[in-house]
Amino acid sequence: MPYDPVLVQPMREEVTRLGIEELVDEAGVDQFMSRSGTKLVFINSVCGCAAGQARPALTIALQNEAKPDHVGTVFAGQDLEATAKARSYFADVPPSSPSAALIKDGEIVWFLPRHKIESRDAQTIAFDMVGAFDQHCA
Amino acid sequence: MGTFHHGKGDLHGITIVVDTTGSQVAIGRCDTVTPEGVILLDADVHDADESDVTKEAWIQKAAMMGHWARHPRIVVPTDQVASITKLGDV
């Protein structure tokens, strides 16, 4: 059952204030995925112990010179249809949240699952993201 | 910011690998570790005796991309637990 939208709104804004596109329905996800270039899908979550570090990590990582052409976000547990649709583009990957998927030429080239976010600080998580951006988006 | 659940132990909310003294190994999000056993949510279980895939190979695959949540809740009895490891540390 989704959380109270009022509770979740600051977690949404922590991401959208970066200029990241919020994808709230299936059509939005399809439109986002149809774009050319590299795409990062950040799967947001209310989880304090993981998402509480993942969102600041994303902020840090997007300051890197090499970064995806497009960055979008869905909110797991909140925007259910959009999240399911986004995950359908990388259906071979076990779903987890928070997580992040980097798509290039229609293929997932890098995935950051929840367990690689848990127990790590934002800087360390960002280091992983930047490594992927440098490898696939430069 | 986000949701936190205090009083459930250091591993609460963390994805862990629970290896057993037998042929099974489980991965899931730790709820609590009690005297009776380890409670895992959204878990998957592998039995090396029923597969060509070793425990180690199965764990390594999960460490790359994650694990499938095939069971909403399982309990691994304490007397069967051989080790507990964070999947992120594998």
XYZ file of C-alpha atoms in Angstrom:
228
model
C 0.000 0.000 0.000
C 1.471 3.369 -0.945
C 2.613 5.728 1.779
C 0.931 9.023 2.465
C 1.803 11.297 -0.478
C 2.589 14.102 1.944
C 5.241 11.928 3.588
C 6.751 10.978 0.265
C 6.771 14.407 -1.366
C 10.099 15.554 0.139
C 11.705 12.330 -1.109
C 10.391 13.046 -4.587
C 11.622 16.612 -4.462
C 15.072 15.582 -3.322
C 15.394 13.997 -6.772
C 13.298 16.251 -8.976
C 15.040 19.378 -7.746
C 18.071 18.057 -9.625
C 16.130 18.484 -12.839
C 15.426 14.774 -13.044
C 12.249 13.911 -14.860
C 9.616 12.241 -12.740
C 7.868 9.403 -14.558
C 4.496 8.780 -12.984
C 2.685 6.667 -15.546
C 3.331 4.057 -18.204
C 3.134 6.508 -21.071
C 5.731 8.711 -19.458
C 8.083 5.779 -19.045
C 7.632 4.666 -22.638
C 8.216 8.168 -23.901
C 11.360 8.466 -21.783
C 12.684 5.114 -22.908
C 12.077 5.924 -26.568
C 14.626 8.713 -26.520
C 18.008 8.252 -28.100
C 21.167 8.411 -26.028
C 22.048 7.035 -22.634
C 19.349 6.932 -19.992
C 19.496 6.510 -16.236
C 16.393 5.325 -14.431
C 16.545 5.960 -10.697
C 14.045 3.883 -8.743
C 13.280 5.946 -5.684
C 12.068 4.458 -2.408
C 10.921 5.492 1.037
C 13.472 3.166 2.624
C 15.461 5.291 5.022
C 18.522 3.107 5.351
C 19.101 2.763 1.600
C 17.288 5.514 -0.276
C 18.414 8.008 2.336
C 21.918 7.517 0.956
C 21.024 6.816 -2.674
C 19.402 10.182 -3.297
C 22.405 12.226 -2.089
C 24.640 9.856 -4.054
C 22.722 10.657 -7.202
C 23.151 14.357 -6.490
C 26.906 13.908 -6.234
C 27.208 11.622 -9.247
C 25.326 13.937 -11.568
C 27.997 16.567 -10.997
C 30.387 14.332 -12.940
C 31.407 15.526 -16.382
C 30.259 12.322 -18.051
C 26.652 11.568 -17.272
C 23.599 10.093 -18.960
C 21.842 12.073 -21.667
C 18.536 11.563 -19.903
C 17.745 10.902 -16.255
C 14.319 9.833 -15.085
C 12.888 8.566 -11.839
C 10.022 6.368 -10.755
C 8.923 5.910 -7.168
C 8.611 2.288 -6.066
C 5.641 1.591 -3.868
C 4.036 4.855 -4.914
C 3.805 5.092 -8.677
C 3.128 1.406 -9.122
C 2.325 1.299 -12.834
C 5.233 3.506 -13.797
C 7.632 1.462 -11.697
C 6.419 -1.806 -13.199
C 6.705 -0.369 -16.674
C 10.233 0.870 -16.062
C 11.260 -2.508 -14.692
C 9.819 -4.195 -17.779
C 12.659 -2.646 -19.767
C 15.155 -4.647 -17.698
C 13.005 -7.603 -16.798
C 15.928 -9.991 -16.363
C 17.102 -8.007 -13.363
C 15.508 -8.831 -10.011
C 13.485 -5.814 -8.879
C 14.783 -3.883 -5.915
C 14.438 -0.397 -4.575
C 16.120 1.911 -4.350
C 18.126 1.024 -7.404
C 19.371 2.526 -10.636
C 19.641 1.244 -14.185
C 21.740 2.671 -16.978
C 20.383 2.019 -20.457
C 22.425 2.403 -23.620
C 21.243 1.507 -27.108
C 18.191 -0.102 -25.602
C 20.191 -2.445 -23.377
C 20.867 -2.283 -19.698
C 24.607 -1.813 -19.318
C 24.834 -1.251 -15.571
C 22.599 -1.797 -12.595
C 22.939 -0.683 -9.014
C 20.797 -2.977 -6.869
C 19.593 -2.137 -3.411
C 22.120 -4.345 -1.666
C 24.963 -2.281 -3.126
C 23.403 0.816 -1.585
C 22.614 -0.488 1.903
C 25.161 0.243 4.607
C 27.197 2.487 2.330
C 27.572 6.228 2.457
C 26.497 8.536 -0.330
C 30.038 9.260 -1.475
C 30.812 5.570 -1.921
C 27.587 4.941 -3.811
C 28.272 7.979 -5.980
C 31.702 6.579 -6.771
C 30.022 3.506 -8.260
C 27.650 5.656 -10.282
C 30.427 7.849 -11.599
C 32.377 4.779 -12.644
C 29.429 3.638 -14.726
C 28.926 7.104 -16.216
C 32.591 7.351 -17.175
C 32.461 3.925 -18.775
C 29.210 4.222 -20.672
C 28.382 7.916 -21.056
C 31.698 9.571 -21.897
C 15.175 11.208 5.100
C 12.972 8.160 4.902
C 11.412 5.452 6.994
C 13.355 3.783 9.777
C 12.415 0.965 12.118
C 14.221 1.059 15.408
C 14.679 -1.854 17.766
C 15.010 -4.565 15.138
C 18.759 -4.953 15.236
C 21.684 -3.829 13.133
C 20.816 -6.051 10.192
C 17.224 -4.907 9.892
C 16.512 -3.826 6.333
C 19.804 -5.152 5.034
C 19.984 -7.802 2.314
C 21.835 -10.749 3.771
C 23.017 -14.187 2.775
C 22.169 -16.878 5.297
C 24.165 -20.002 4.617
C 23.055 -23.147 6.339
C 24.830 -26.202 7.598
C 23.011 -28.144 4.890
C 22.632 -27.754 1.158
C 20.443 -24.656 1.324
C 21.323 -21.003 1.278
C 18.907 -18.090 1.537
C 19.055 -14.445 0.553
C 16.592 -11.856 1.692
C 16.034 -8.601 3.466
C 16.642 -9.164 7.125
C 13.733 -8.417 9.395
C 15.122 -9.604 12.697
C 17.554 -12.114 14.133
C 15.811 -13.851 17.017
C 16.898 -16.707 19.293
C 14.684 -18.944 17.174
C 16.033 -17.967 13.803
C 16.712 -15.405 11.142
C 13.589 -13.854 9.672
C 13.982 -12.852 6.035
C 11.529 -10.889 3.926
C 11.314 -10.989 0.124
C 13.651 -13.943 0.128
C 14.934 -16.568 -2.248
C 16.275 -19.984 -1.333
C 18.682 -22.168 -3.253
C 19.249 -25.858 -2.657
C 22.542 -26.992 -4.129
C 21.477 -30.634 -3.896
C 18.603 -29.949 -6.265
C 20.581 -27.986 -8.813
C 23.784 -28.004 -10.821
C 24.516 -24.565 -9.427
C 26.702 -24.463 -6.348
C 25.878 -22.281 -3.370
C 28.854 -20.069 -4.173
C 27.845 -19.551 -7.810
C 24.278 -18.757 -6.823
C 25.442 -16.213 -4.271
C 27.833 -14.615 -6.740
C 25.069 -14.199 -9.291
C 22.866 -12.528 -6.688
C 25.740 -10.278 -5.688
C 25.892 -8.914 -9.233
C 22.285 -7.932 -9.847
C 20.263 -8.917 -6.799
C 17.948 -11.741 -5.880
C 14.376 -12.629 -6.767
C 11.795 -12.200 -4.027
C 10.148 -15.614 -4.333
C 9.050 -15.889 -0.689
C 7.437 -13.013 1.218
C 8.767 -14.297 4.564
C 10.921 -17.190 5.666
C 12.584 -18.195 8.902
C 15.948 -19.933 8.903
C 16.147 -21.802 12.215
C 19.111 -20.820 14.354
C 20.416 -24.376 14.607
C 20.715 -24.491 10.818
C 22.523 -21.179 10.369
C 26.173 -21.566 9.405
C 26.894 -17.939 8.566
C 25.308 -14.569 7.932
C 26.866 -12.171 5.432
C 25.709 -8.914 3.933
C 25.133 -9.478 0.216
C 26.791 -6.137 -0.408
C 29.985 -7.512 1.143
C 30.138 -10.550 -1.159
